[in-house]
Every structure is written in C-alpha cells, then in structure tokens.
C-alpha cells in the first residue's frame, strides 16, 4: 500500500482520541513527543469516544468525532477503550466502529526487540525479534452479529456469525506481501551500509509471509482466507520469486511464536486470530506497553497502542507510554515522514537501553519520566 503522502511544508492536524483508562495518560505523552520531534508542525484536535463517554451521553462514538477525522485530520491517535465484558444495551466498541466507518482494513502491529529488551523482565532472551503482524480489521467475528435464544428445555443457546470475504482477505494479503518485500529490501540496505551479517539481527535469509488460519476445522471461512492469500501470491511473479510463503494453523502459530519468534517475518491473519497472536507476541518483547499498532486504510491511519485501558493502574501515573509513542512514530511513517519517525524509534530504543522502565517492565519509572526521557533523546 502506498504511504499517505503528506508534507511538513504546512501543519498537519492530528486527531487525539484518548478514550478510556490509561489512554488519557499515554496519548498526551505521544502528542508531547510529536511536538518535540518537529516543533510547530503539528496541530492537535481533542476528540471524544469511549465507554466513559457512553455512560455520560449514551453515545460511544459521536458523529462529530468521525466528521472531524474525515474533514480536518491527516491522521489520528487512539488510546484505549474500556468495553465491558457483559452486554450493555446500546453500546458498541468505538474503535471497531471507527475501523469500519473509515475503512481502516488492516491493523499493522510491529513486534520487535530493541537493544534494551535484554534486561526487560519477561522479554525473550534469544535472537532478536523483528516480526510484523497484519490483522484483517473489518470482519471475522468482529462484525458483532450475535443472537441468543431459549430452547424448549429452558436452557439458552448463543450464536455468532462469522464473515470472511475474498475482498477483505485480498487487501490484507496484498499488504503483507508488499511489506515483506519492503522489509527485505531494508535489511539488504542495512547489511550493505553496516557490513553486518543478516544473522546478526534477523533469523531469515529471505522475506517470508506466514498465512495464519484454522482451515483444517473451519474449511469454509478460514478456507477462503487461506485460498485468497495464496492466490495473491500466485498472481504476482515478484511475490512468487522473492517472498517465501508458509502456512501456520493458529494454535501451532502461538506455540512456534514462543519457541522460535526470530524465524517470523510478516504474518497475516483474520481479525480474531490477529488480535490474539499480536497480544501474545507482546510478551516476547517485554510487555503490551511497548508494542505499537496502526489501523491503516488507503486514505487514513489511526495509530493505536496494542494495550487496553488498564483500569487497575489508570490515574496512578505509572502507565507505560512507549506503545503510544511508537504508535505515533508508526503514524508518521504512513504520513511520509520517515526521518521524524526514525528519530522517535531511536530515542525509544535508547531509553529502553538505559533501563528506564515503568512497573510493567520491572522498573519504577513514572509515565512522565519515561516520556521526558524520550523527549530528552530527541
């Protein structure tokens, strides 16, 4: 997918949607970093959404928020949402709705170890990890078409519809193969520039796409996803020639991901599987608090950290801002600002390498301390 072309010759307007819980702490932190990396070039519009907003107004995603994003913003950052685990009449997740309303069809989640992660509690202490998970973002079970009925014996039976389309599957498969090629080219450039061996920082000799599914059981829905991904490969000579393709059942994907995460490059998966494996992969690099994400469409991008609203620590000032800061850097990549993005990534890695950790990584630093640490490196 081509990056969404923007320029810093004029100010870029970024929508800020903190939403719930620690989103209200980490999104302002990311905005601070954006202001520092390119002073005077960003304007911010604060927008409402979330379960707390729903409890106050009866609306989780105001029409005004969607309209402002469409008409005034170059991109946006979304914090986290405290969607309840039980049914609440009239409520539906605002981020799921945003993905559909703005056609943000791919959730892009890089999972990479930084230089500092060797010392992070719980992080994998094997070869460096550099994988990209591309999750279909608009369908699967997340279409939220559920129903419940009472059987003649008085017991209840619940159903959920699952939707997989060739169109949606093709779009994320195409992105996965293009990203695999791009990542392979970047690795080759780095080898030429630094003289490093490929094995020094990545476990694969060639770009690779892993198609994640469960078509041995769900032969119709997952079968369509699998067949579409393989058809995308077969339709392009460059994909067939220069990108290796493997298939992985979702359960064995989780197993292999924890056993040998350095062997994965780009993984593409339906919505539910992508959600699960990307959250699980965060444990390999220390915490959900360090993993970035972006909801990507052809005309708009919303950066969104992988973590949730963490109500247990909300308001305590100890939320890890790294995932949101990295999500801001990821947003800049799609806004065609690679230099500014790279500066943020380097600053974050330096802070991690110094051991400035929030409690989720085994440290004692506050949200503001980590944020200011990143800003100081910029």
mmCIF file of N, CA, C and O in Angstrom, residues 200-298:
data_model
loop_
_atom_site.group_PDB
_atom_site.id
_atom_site.type_symbol
_atom_site.label_atom_id
_atom_site.label_comp_id
_atom_site.label_asym_id
_atom_site.label_seq_id
_atom_site.Cartn_x
_atom_site.Cartn_y
_atom_site.Cartn_z
ATOM 1 N N UNK A 200 22.972 -11.490 12.256
ATOM 2 C CA UNK A 200 23.229 -10.682 13.441
ATOM 3 C C UNK A 200 21.955 -10.072 14.012
ATOM 4 O O UNK A 200 21.881 -9.775 15.194
ATOM 5 N N UNK A 201 20.987 -9.835 13.152
ATOM 6 C CA UNK A 201 19.802 -9.153 13.650
ATOM 7 C C UNK A 201 18.496 -9.717 13.132
ATOM 8 O O UNK A 201 17.423 -9.249 13.453
ATOM 9 N N UNK A 202 18.560 -10.766 12.325
ATOM 10 C CA UNK A 202 17.306 -11.336 11.820
ATOM 11 C C UNK A 202 17.563 -12.789 11.448
ATOM 12 O O UNK A 202 18.622 -13.132 10.953
ATOM 13 N N UNK A 203 16.582 -13.636 11.679
ATOM 14 C CA UNK A 203 16.774 -15.063 11.501
ATOM 15 C C UNK A 203 16.401 -15.613 10.147
ATOM 16 O O UNK A 203 16.438 -16.822 9.945
ATOM 17 N N UNK A 204 16.014 -14.750 9.200
ATOM 18 C CA UNK A 204 15.554 -15.245 7.914
ATOM 19 C C UNK A 204 16.448 -14.757 6.781
ATOM 20 O O UNK A 204 16.796 -13.581 6.724
ATOM 21 N N UNK A 205 16.814 -15.626 5.857
ATOM 22 C CA UNK A 205 17.617 -15.196 4.719
ATOM 23 C C UNK A 205 16.800 -14.468 3.662
ATOM 24 O O UNK A 205 17.345 -13.716 2.860
ATOM 25 N N UNK A 206 15.486 -14.700 3.610
ATOM 26 C CA UNK A 206 14.625 -14.105 2.594
ATOM 27 C C UNK A 206 13.334 -13.591 3.233
ATOM 28 O O UNK A 206 12.950 -14.044 4.312
ATOM 29 N N UNK A 207 12.666 -12.640 2.568
ATOM 30 C CA UNK A 207 11.347 -12.229 3.059
ATOM 31 C C UNK A 207 10.401 -13.423 3.135
ATOM 32 O O UNK A 207 10.457 -14.330 2.299
ATOM 33 N N UNK A 208 9.532 -13.388 4.125
ATOM 34 C CA UNK A 208 8.605 -14.502 4.311
ATOM 35 C C UNK A 208 7.258 -13.994 4.793
ATOM 36 O O UNK A 208 7.181 -13.111 5.649
ATOM 37 N N UNK A 209 6.186 -14.563 4.257
ATOM 38 C CA UNK A 209 4.828 -14.307 4.729
ATOM 39 C C UNK A 209 4.278 -15.598 5.322
ATOM 40 O O UNK A 209 4.307 -16.651 4.669
ATOM 41 N N UNK A 210 3.799 -15.501 6.551
ATOM 42 C CA UNK A 210 3.139 -16.627 7.206
ATOM 43 C C UNK A 210 1.638 -16.389 7.203
ATOM 44 O O UNK A 210 1.158 -15.403 7.775
ATOM 45 N N UNK A 211 0.895 -17.272 6.546
ATOM 46 C CA UNK A 211 -0.563 -17.164 6.476
ATOM 47 C C UNK A 211 -1.145 -17.976 7.636
ATOM 48 O O UNK A 211 -0.977 -19.197 7.704
ATOM 49 N N UNK A 212 -1.818 -17.278 8.540
ATOM 50 C CA UNK A 212 -2.335 -17.911 9.765
ATOM 51 C C UNK A 212 -3.821 -18.194 9.589
ATOM 52 O O UNK A 212 -4.604 -17.301 9.223
ATOM 53 N N UNK A 213 -4.218 -19.434 9.868
ATOM 54 C CA UNK A 213 -5.622 -19.815 9.687
ATOM 55 C C UNK A 213 -5.921 -21.061 10.529
ATOM 56 O O UNK A 213 -5.055 -21.559 11.248
ATOM 57 N N UNK A 214 -7.124 -21.559 10.410
ATOM 58 C CA UNK A 214 -7.537 -22.808 11.054
ATOM 59 C C UNK A 214 -8.446 -23.557 10.081
ATOM 60 O O UNK A 214 -9.523 -24.046 10.432
ATOM 61 N N UNK A 215 -8.002 -23.641 8.841
ATOM 62 C CA UNK A 215 -8.869 -24.200 7.806
ATOM 63 C C UNK A 215 -8.990 -25.714 7.884
ATOM 64 O O UNK A 215 -9.810 -26.299 7.177
ATOM 65 N N UNK A 216 -8.208 -26.357 8.747
ATOM 66 C CA UNK A 216 -8.424 -27.791 8.960
ATOM 67 C C UNK A 216 -9.725 -28.055 9.714
ATOM 68 O O UNK A 216 -10.280 -29.153 9.659
ATOM 69 N N UNK A 217 -10.246 -27.022 10.397
ATOM 70 C CA UNK A 217 -11.534 -27.132 11.093
ATOM 71 C C UNK A 217 -12.577 -26.241 10.405
ATOM 72 O O UNK A 217 -13.666 -26.690 10.064
ATOM 73 N N UNK A 218 -12.227 -24.990 10.194
ATOM 74 C CA UNK A 218 -13.147 -24.032 9.574
ATOM 75 C C UNK A 218 -12.818 -23.953 8.084
ATOM 76 O O UNK A 218 -12.263 -22.977 7.593
ATOM 77 N N UNK A 219 -13.176 -25.002 7.376
ATOM 78 C CA UNK A 219 -12.731 -25.154 5.989
ATOM 79 C C UNK A 219 -13.393 -24.169 5.032
ATOM 80 O O UNK A 219 -12.863 -23.907 3.949
ATOM 81 N N UNK A 220 -14.551 -23.606 5.407
ATOM 82 C CA UNK A 220 -15.226 -22.660 4.516
ATOM 83 C C UNK A 220 -14.695 -21.244 4.737
ATOM 84 O O UNK A 220 -14.167 -20.613 3.814
ATOM 85 N N UNK A 221 -14.810 -20.735 5.972
ATOM 86 C CA UNK A 221 -14.402 -19.350 6.223
ATOM 87 C C UNK A 221 -12.880 -19.211 6.202
ATOM 88 O O UNK A 221 -12.327 -18.407 5.437
ATOM 89 N N UNK A 222 -12.189 -19.968 7.030
ATOM 90 C CA UNK A 222 -10.731 -19.902 7.007
ATOM 91 C C UNK A 222 -10.183 -20.450 5.692
ATOM 92 O O UNK A 222 -9.114 -20.032 5.235
ATOM 93 N N UNK A 223 -10.925 -21.373 5.100
ATOM 94 C CA UNK A 223 -10.512 -21.890 3.802
ATOM 95 C C UNK A 223 -10.481 -20.788 2.759
ATOM 96 O O UNK A 223 -9.556 -20.701 1.940
ATOM 97 N N UNK A 224 -11.483 -19.892 2.786
ATOM 98 C CA UNK A 224 -11.499 -18.773 1.850
ATOM 99 C C UNK A 224 -10.349 -17.812 2.125
ATOM 100 O O UNK A 224 -9.701 -17.319 1.181
ATOM 101 N N UNK A 225 -10.084 -17.541 3.394
ATOM 102 C CA UNK A 225 -8.973 -16.646 3.729
ATOM 103 C C UNK A 225 -7.653 -17.231 3.215
ATOM 104 O O UNK A 225 -6.861 -16.536 2.565
ATOM 105 N N UNK A 226 -7.433 -18.500 3.483
ATOM 106 C CA UNK A 226 -6.203 -19.171 3.041
ATOM 107 C C UNK A 226 -6.081 -19.136 1.521
ATOM 108 O O UNK A 226 -5.029 -18.765 0.981
ATOM 109 N N UNK A 227 -7.129 -19.546 0.835
ATOM 110 C CA UNK A 227 -7.085 -19.614 -0.628
ATOM 111 C C UNK A 227 -6.845 -18.239 -1.245
ATOM 112 O O UNK A 227 -6.108 -18.113 -2.233
ATOM 113 N N UNK A 228 -7.441 -17.202 -0.662
ATOM 114 C CA UNK A 228 -7.267 -15.857 -1.193
ATOM 115 C C UNK A 228 -5.834 -15.367 -1.013
ATOM 116 O O UNK A 228 -5.254 -14.763 -1.921
ATOM 117 N N UNK A 229 -5.269 -15.624 0.168
ATOM 118 C CA UNK A 229 -3.875 -15.215 0.403
ATOM 119 C C UNK A 229 -2.932 -15.910 -0.582
ATOM 120 O O UNK A 229 -2.025 -15.269 -1.149
ATOM 121 N N UNK A 230 -3.120 -17.193 -0.799
ATOM 122 C CA UNK A 230 -2.248 -17.929 -1.716
ATOM 123 C C UNK A 230 -2.464 -17.472 -3.161
ATOM 124 O O UNK A 230 -1.519 -17.447 -3.967
ATOM 125 N N UNK A 231 -3.690 -17.080 -3.481
ATOM 126 C CA UNK A 231 -3.970 -16.572 -4.830
ATOM 127 C C UNK A 231 -3.268 -15.238 -5.063
ATOM 128 O O UNK A 231 -2.806 -14.955 -6.180
ATOM 129 N N UNK A 232 -3.176 -14.396 -4.034
ATOM 130 C CA UNK A 232 -2.439 -13.138 -4.148
ATOM 131 C C UNK A 232 -0.972 -13.419 -4.454
ATOM 132 O O UNK A 232 -0.372 -12.784 -5.329
ATOM 133 N N UNK A 233 -0.406 -14.385 -3.755
ATOM 134 C CA UNK A 233 0.982 -14.778 -4.051
ATOM 135 C C UNK A 233 1.116 -15.244 -5.497
ATOM 136 O O UNK A 233 2.023 -14.814 -6.220
ATOM 137 N N UNK A 234 0.228 -16.102 -5.931
ATOM 138 C CA UNK A 234 0.344 -16.705 -7.264
ATOM 139 C C UNK A 234 0.068 -15.713 -8.387
ATOM 140 O O UNK A 234 0.448 -15.958 -9.535
ATOM 141 N N UNK A 235 -0.574 -14.594 -8.064
ATOM 142 C CA UNK A 235 -0.922 -13.621 -9.099
ATOM 143 C C UNK A 235 0.209 -12.657 -9.419
ATOM 144 O O UNK A 235 0.098 -11.852 -10.352
ATOM 145 N N UNK A 236 1.299 -12.734 -8.650
ATOM 146 C CA UNK A 236 2.378 -11.755 -8.800
ATOM 147 C C UNK A 236 3.717 -12.483 -8.886
ATOM 148 O O UNK A 236 4.111 -13.177 -7.946
ATOM 149 N N UNK A 237 4.417 -12.326 -9.987
ATOM 150 C CA UNK A 237 5.689 -13.033 -10.183
ATOM 151 C C UNK A 237 6.724 -12.644 -9.136
ATOM 152 O O UNK A 237 7.510 -13.490 -8.693
ATOM 153 N N UNK A 238 6.723 -11.371 -8.737
ATOM 154 C CA UNK A 238 7.694 -10.924 -7.736
ATOM 155 C C UNK A 238 7.418 -11.575 -6.385
ATOM 156 O O UNK A 238 8.346 -11.984 -5.678
ATOM 157 N N UNK A 239 6.153 -11.676 -6.018
ATOM 158 C CA UNK A 239 5.810 -12.337 -4.765
ATOM 159 C C UNK A 239 6.259 -13.800 -4.796
ATOM 160 O O UNK A 239 6.833 -14.318 -3.835
ATOM 161 N N UNK A 240 5.975 -14.478 -5.902
ATOM 162 C CA UNK A 240 6.337 -15.900 -6.010
ATOM 163 C C UNK A 240 7.845 -16.098 -5.988
ATOM 164 O O UNK A 240 8.348 -17.052 -5.388
ATOM 165 N N UNK A 241 8.563 -15.188 -6.630
ATOM 166 C CA UNK A 241 10.011 -15.343 -6.773
ATOM 167 C C UNK A 241 10.785 -14.920 -5.524
ATOM 168 O O UNK A 241 11.734 -15.582 -5.117
ATOM 169 N N UNK A 242 10.358 -13.799 -4.914
ATOM 170 C CA UNK A 242 11.200 -13.166 -3.900
ATOM 171 C C UNK A 242 10.687 -13.294 -2.473
ATOM 172 O O UNK A 242 11.374 -12.876 -1.535
ATOM 173 N N UNK A 243 9.493 -13.839 -2.293
ATOM 174 C CA UNK A 243 8.939 -13.971 -0.942
ATOM 175 C C UNK A 243 8.577 -15.433 -0.682
ATOM 176 O O UNK A 243 7.837 -16.035 -1.459
ATOM 177 N N UNK A 244 9.116 -15.985 0.388
ATOM 178 C CA UNK A 244 8.720 -17.330 0.795
ATOM 179 C C UNK A 244 7.350 -17.266 1.466
ATOM 180 O O UNK A 244 7.031 -16.297 2.168
ATOM 181 N N UNK A 245 6.547 -18.294 1.281
ATOM 182 C CA UNK A 245 5.226 -18.366 1.899
ATOM 183 C C UNK A 245 5.119 -19.639 2.716
ATOM 184 O O UNK A 245 5.513 -20.717 2.257
ATOM 185 N N UNK A 246 4.632 -19.497 3.937
ATOM 186 C CA UNK A 246 4.341 -20.671 4.759
ATOM 187 C C UNK A 246 2.948 -20.509 5.348
ATOM 188 O O UNK A 246 2.438 -19.400 5.463
ATOM 189 N N UNK A 247 2.348 -21.618 5.688
ATOM 190 C CA UNK A 247 1.051 -21.610 6.356
ATOM 191 C C UNK A 247 1.226 -22.107 7.783
ATOM 192 O O UNK A 247 2.062 -22.970 8.055
ATOM 193 N N UNK A 248 0.420 -21.550 8.691
ATOM 194 C CA UNK A 248 0.517 -21.955 10.079
ATOM 195 C C UNK A 248 -0.878 -21.979 10.689
ATOM 196 O O UNK A 248 -1.610 -20.978 10.632
ATOM 197 N N UNK A 249 -1.278 -23.122 11.232
ATOM 198 C CA UNK A 249 -2.522 -23.182 11.994
ATOM 199 C C UNK A 249 -2.381 -22.293 13.217
ATOM 200 O O UNK A 249 -1.317 -22.232 13.839
ATOM 201 N N UNK A 250 -3.433 -21.602 13.590
ATOM 202 C CA UNK A 250 -3.304 -20.561 14.592
ATOM 203 C C UNK A 250 -2.801 -21.091 15.927
ATOM 204 O O UNK A 250 -2.015 -20.416 16.619
ATOM 205 N N UNK A 251 -3.200 -22.291 16.322
ATOM 206 C CA UNK A 251 -2.728 -22.814 17.596
ATOM 207 C C UNK A 251 -1.238 -23.131 17.560
ATOM 208 O O UNK A 251 -0.488 -22.815 18.485
ATOM 209 N N UNK A 252 -0.784 -23.740 16.469
ATOM 210 C CA UNK A 252 0.650 -24.021 16.363
ATOM 211 C C UNK A 252 1.440 -22.738 16.109
ATOM 212 O O UNK A 252 2.631 -22.663 16.432
ATOM 213 N N UNK A 253 0.784 -21.718 15.557
ATOM 214 C CA UNK A 253 1.439 -20.419 15.392
ATOM 215 C C UNK A 253 1.838 -19.855 16.750
ATOM 216 O O UNK A 253 2.965 -19.364 16.931
ATOM 217 N N UNK A 254 0.935 -19.927 17.702
ATOM 218 C CA UNK A 254 1.246 -19.431 19.043
ATOM 219 C C UNK A 254 2.406 -20.222 19.646
ATOM 220 O O UNK A 254 3.343 -19.647 20.224
ATOM 221 N N UNK A 255 2.362 -21.537 19.487
ATOM 222 C CA UNK A 255 3.434 -22.378 20.017
ATOM 223 C C UNK A 255 4.781 -22.010 19.399
ATOM 224 O O UNK A 255 5.767 -21.769 20.099
ATOM 225 N N UNK A 256 4.818 -21.951 18.071
ATOM 226 C CA UNK A 256 6.084 -21.651 17.380
ATOM 227 C C UNK A 256 6.560 -20.232 17.681
ATOM 228 O O UNK A 256 7.760 -19.968 17.755
ATOM 229 N N UNK A 257 5.602 -19.313 17.836
ATOM 230 C CA UNK A 257 5.963 -17.923 18.094
ATOM 231 C C UNK A 257 6.723 -17.792 19.410
ATOM 232 O O UNK A 257 7.646 -16.982 19.533
ATOM 233 N N UNK A 258 6.360 -18.611 20.394
ATOM 234 C CA UNK A 258 7.060 -18.565 21.673
ATOM 235 C C UNK A 258 8.338 -19.394 21.653
ATOM 236 O O UNK A 258 9.275 -19.097 22.393
ATOM 237 N N UNK A 259 8.382 -20.401 20.819
ATOM 238 C CA UNK A 259 9.574 -21.247 20.737
ATOM 239 C C UNK A 259 10.672 -20.627 19.879
ATOM 240 O O UNK A 259 11.845 -20.704 20.208
ATOM 241 N N UNK A 260 10.293 -20.022 18.757
ATOM 242 C CA UNK A 260 11.282 -19.507 17.805
ATOM 243 C C UNK A 260 10.775 -18.240 17.117
ATOM 244 O O UNK A 260 10.606 -18.204 15.903
ATOM 245 N N UNK A 261 10.526 -17.192 17.883
ATOM 246 C CA UNK A 261 9.929 -15.979 17.319
ATOM 247 C C UNK A 261 10.810 -15.296 16.272
ATOM 248 O O UNK A 261 10.301 -14.582 15.407
ATOM 249 N N UNK A 262 12.118 -15.518 16.345
ATOM 250 C CA UNK A 262 13.045 -14.867 15.411
ATOM 251 C C UNK A 262 12.903 -15.396 13.987
ATOM 252 O O UNK A 262 13.454 -14.805 13.055
ATOM 253 N N UNK A 263 12.160 -16.474 13.797
ATOM 254 C CA UNK A 263 12.009 -17.044 12.467
ATOM 255 C C UNK A 263 10.813 -16.481 11.703
ATOM 256 O O UNK A 263 10.562 -16.882 10.571
ATOM 257 N N UNK A 264 10.078 -15.567 12.314
ATOM 258 C CA UNK A 264 8.918 -14.985 11.644
ATOM 259 C C UNK A 264 9.246 -13.600 11.106
ATOM 260 O O UNK A 264 9.972 -12.823 11.729
ATOM 261 N N UNK A 265 8.702 -13.319 9.941
ATOM 262 C CA UNK A 265 8.892 -12.023 9.288
ATOM 263 C C UNK A 265 7.557 -11.289 9.285
ATOM 264 O O UNK A 265 7.265 -10.504 10.168
ATOM 265 N N UNK A 266 6.697 -11.556 8.318
ATOM 266 C CA UNK A 266 5.364 -10.955 8.247
ATOM 267 C C UNK A 266 4.325 -12.051 8.396
ATOM 268 O O UNK A 266 4.372 -13.067 7.692
ATOM 269 N N UNK A 267 3.404 -11.871 9.326
ATOM 270 C CA UNK A 267 2.289 -12.805 9.493
ATOM 271 C C UNK A 267 0.996 -12.082 9.151
ATOM 272 O O UNK A 267 0.806 -10.914 9.518
ATOM 273 N N UNK A 268 0.110 -12.767 8.436
ATOM 274 C CA UNK A 268 -1.188 -12.183 8.085
ATOM 275 C C UNK A 268 -2.280 -13.114 8.584
ATOM 276 O O UNK A 268 -2.184 -14.338 8.441
ATOM 277 N N UNK A 269 -3.323 -12.533 9.196
ATOM 278 C CA UNK A 269 -4.329 -13.360 9.858
ATOM 279 C C UNK A 269 -5.690 -12.690 9.822
ATOM 280 O O UNK A 269 -5.797 -11.457 9.740
ATOM 281 N N UNK A 270 -6.763 -13.492 9.914
ATOM 282 C CA UNK A 270 -8.105 -12.912 10.102
ATOM 283 C C UNK A 270 -8.170 -12.147 11.418
ATOM 284 O O UNK A 270 -7.291 -12.273 12.280
ATOM 285 N N UNK A 271 -9.205 -11.373 11.586
ATOM 286 C CA UNK A 271 -9.318 -10.411 12.665
ATOM 287 C C UNK A 271 -9.077 -11.020 14.053
ATOM 288 O O UNK A 271 -8.222 -10.547 14.810
ATOM 289 N N UNK A 272 -9.827 -12.043 14.408
ATOM 290 C CA UNK A 272 -9.721 -12.607 15.755
ATOM 291 C C UNK A 272 -8.343 -13.194 16.010
ATOM 292 O O UNK A 272 -7.714 -12.920 17.044
ATOM 293 N N UNK A 273 -7.835 -14.001 15.096
ATOM 294 C CA UNK A 273 -6.526 -14.603 15.295
ATOM 295 C C UNK A 273 -5.438 -13.540 15.391
ATOM 296 O O UNK A 273 -4.520 -13.637 16.218
ATOM 297 N N UNK A 274 -5.535 -12.513 14.538
ATOM 298 C CA UNK A 274 -4.532 -11.455 14.563
ATOM 299 C C UNK A 274 -4.533 -10.697 15.870
ATOM 300 O O UNK A 274 -3.476 -10.304 16.383
ATOM 301 N N UNK A 275 -5.708 -10.494 16.425
ATOM 302 C CA UNK A 275 -5.837 -9.827 17.718
ATOM 303 C C UNK A 275 -5.129 -10.642 18.797
ATOM 304 O O UNK A 275 -4.344 -10.118 19.599
ATOM 305 N N UNK A 276 -5.371 -11.930 18.811
ATOM 306 C CA UNK A 276 -4.819 -12.797 19.857
ATOM 307 C C UNK A 276 -3.311 -12.948 19.721
ATOM 308 O O UNK A 276 -2.564 -12.780 20.693
ATOM 309 N N UNK A 277 -2.832 -13.261 18.510
ATOM 310 C CA UNK A 277 -1.391 -13.533 18.393
ATOM 311 C C UNK A 277 -0.558 -12.275 18.580
ATOM 312 O O UNK A 277 0.573 -12.342 19.097
ATOM 313 N N UNK A 278 -1.090 -11.110 18.216
ATOM 314 C CA UNK A 278 -0.302 -9.890 18.411
ATOM 315 C C UNK A 278 -0.228 -9.522 19.886
ATOM 316 O O UNK A 278 0.813 -9.039 20.362
ATOM 317 N N UNK A 279 -1.296 -9.738 20.646
ATOM 318 C CA UNK A 279 -1.227 -9.517 22.083
ATOM 319 C C UNK A 279 -0.251 -10.499 22.727
ATOM 320 O O UNK A 279 0.551 -10.128 23.596
ATOM 321 N N UNK A 280 -0.311 -11.744 22.307
ATOM 322 C CA UNK A 280 0.601 -12.747 22.861
ATOM 323 C C UNK A 280 2.044 -12.419 22.523
ATOM 324 O O UNK A 280 2.951 -12.570 23.362
ATOM 325 N N UNK A 281 2.272 -11.953 21.306
ATOM 326 C CA UNK A 281 3.641 -11.648 20.882
ATOM 327 C C UNK A 281 4.266 -10.537 21.706
ATOM 328 O O UNK A 281 5.492 -10.462 21.830
ATOM 329 N N UNK A 282 3.423 -9.669 22.290
ATOM 330 C CA UNK A 282 3.952 -8.579 23.105
ATOM 331 C C UNK A 282 4.779 -9.101 24.275
ATOM 332 O O UNK A 282 5.738 -8.454 24.715
ATOM 333 N N UNK A 283 4.418 -10.283 24.790
ATOM 334 C CA UNK A 283 5.176 -10.862 25.902
ATOM 335 C C UNK A 283 6.612 -11.179 25.502
ATOM 336 O O UNK A 283 7.504 -11.222 26.351
ATOM 337 N N UNK A 284 6.850 -11.380 24.214
ATOM 338 C CA UNK A 284 8.189 -11.724 23.737
ATOM 339 C C UNK A 284 9.138 -10.545 23.799
ATOM 340 O O UNK A 284 10.360 -10.731 23.806
ATOM 341 N N UNK A 285 8.595 -9.336 23.823
ATOM 342 C CA UNK A 285 9.449 -8.152 23.864
ATOM 343 C C UNK A 285 9.227 -7.350 25.140
ATOM 344 O O UNK A 285 9.585 -6.188 25.224
ATOM 345 N N UNK A 286 8.630 -7.986 26.143
ATOM 346 C CA UNK A 286 8.569 -7.387 27.468
ATOM 347 C C UNK A 286 7.199 -7.079 27.998
ATOM 348 O O UNK A 286 6.898 -7.349 29.149
ATOM 349 N N UNK A 287 6.313 -6.502 27.170
ATOM 350 C CA UNK A 287 5.046 -6.030 27.714
ATOM 351 C C UNK A 287 4.156 -5.512 26.598
ATOM 352 O O UNK A 287 4.640 -5.055 25.555
ATOM 353 N N UNK A 288 2.843 -5.540 26.841
ATOM 354 C CA UNK A 288 1.919 -4.862 25.933
ATOM 355 C C UNK A 288 2.218 -3.367 25.873
ATOM 356 O O UNK A 288 1.890 -2.693 24.903
ATOM 357 N N UNK A 289 2.864 -2.867 26.906
ATOM 358 C CA UNK A 289 3.146 -1.441 26.993
ATOM 359 C C UNK A 289 4.215 -0.934 26.052
ATOM 360 O O UNK A 289 4.485 0.276 26.026
ATOM 361 N N UNK A 290 4.836 -1.827 25.271
ATOM 362 C CA UNK A 290 5.873 -1.364 24.333
ATOM 363 C C UNK A 290 5.518 -1.635 22.877
ATOM 364 O O UNK A 290 6.288 -1.289 21.979
ATOM 365 N N UNK A 291 4.364 -2.246 22.612
ATOM 366 C CA UNK A 291 4.028 -2.662 21.249
ATOM 367 C C UNK A 291 3.060 -1.673 20.606
ATOM 368 O O UNK A 291 1.975 -1.418 21.117
ATOM 369 N N UNK A 292 3.486 -1.158 19.449
ATOM 370 C CA UNK A 292 2.696 -0.178 18.719
ATOM 371 C C UNK A 292 1.695 -0.858 17.800
ATOM 372 O O UNK A 292 1.793 -2.054 17.509
ATOM 373 N N UNK A 293 0.752 -0.066 17.308
ATOM 374 C CA UNK A 293 -0.188 -0.553 16.308
ATOM 375 C C UNK A 293 -0.703 0.602 15.482
ATOM 376 O O UNK A 293 -0.620 1.775 15.887
ATOM 377 N N UNK A 294 -1.214 0.277 14.304
ATOM 378 C CA UNK A 294 -1.845 1.293 13.465
ATOM 379 C C UNK A 294 -2.991 0.664 12.703
ATOM 380 O O UNK A 294 -2.875 -0.448 12.184
ATOM 381 N N UNK A 295 -4.116 1.379 12.661
ATOM 382 C CA UNK A 295 -5.260 0.987 11.847
ATOM 383 C C UNK A 295 -5.119 1.707 10.515
ATOM 384 O O UNK A 295 -5.179 2.940 10.458
ATOM 385 N N UNK A 296 -4.922 0.928 9.454
ATOM 386 C CA UNK A 296 -4.483 1.501 8.181
ATOM 387 C C UNK A 296 -5.527 1.276 7.090
ATOM 388 O O UNK A 296 -6.016 0.158 6.895
ATOM 389 N N UNK A 297 -5.840 2.346 6.385
ATOM 390 C CA UNK A 297 -6.653 2.268 5.186
ATOM 391 C C UNK A 297 -5.926 2.936 4.039
ATOM 392 O O UNK A 297 -4.780 3.376 4.185
ATOM 393 N N UNK A 298 -6.566 3.061 2.916
ATOM 394 C CA UNK A 298 -5.930 3.693 1.763
ATOM 395 C C UNK A 298 -5.854 5.207 1.903
ATOM 396 O O UNK A 298 -5.018 5.849 1.253
#
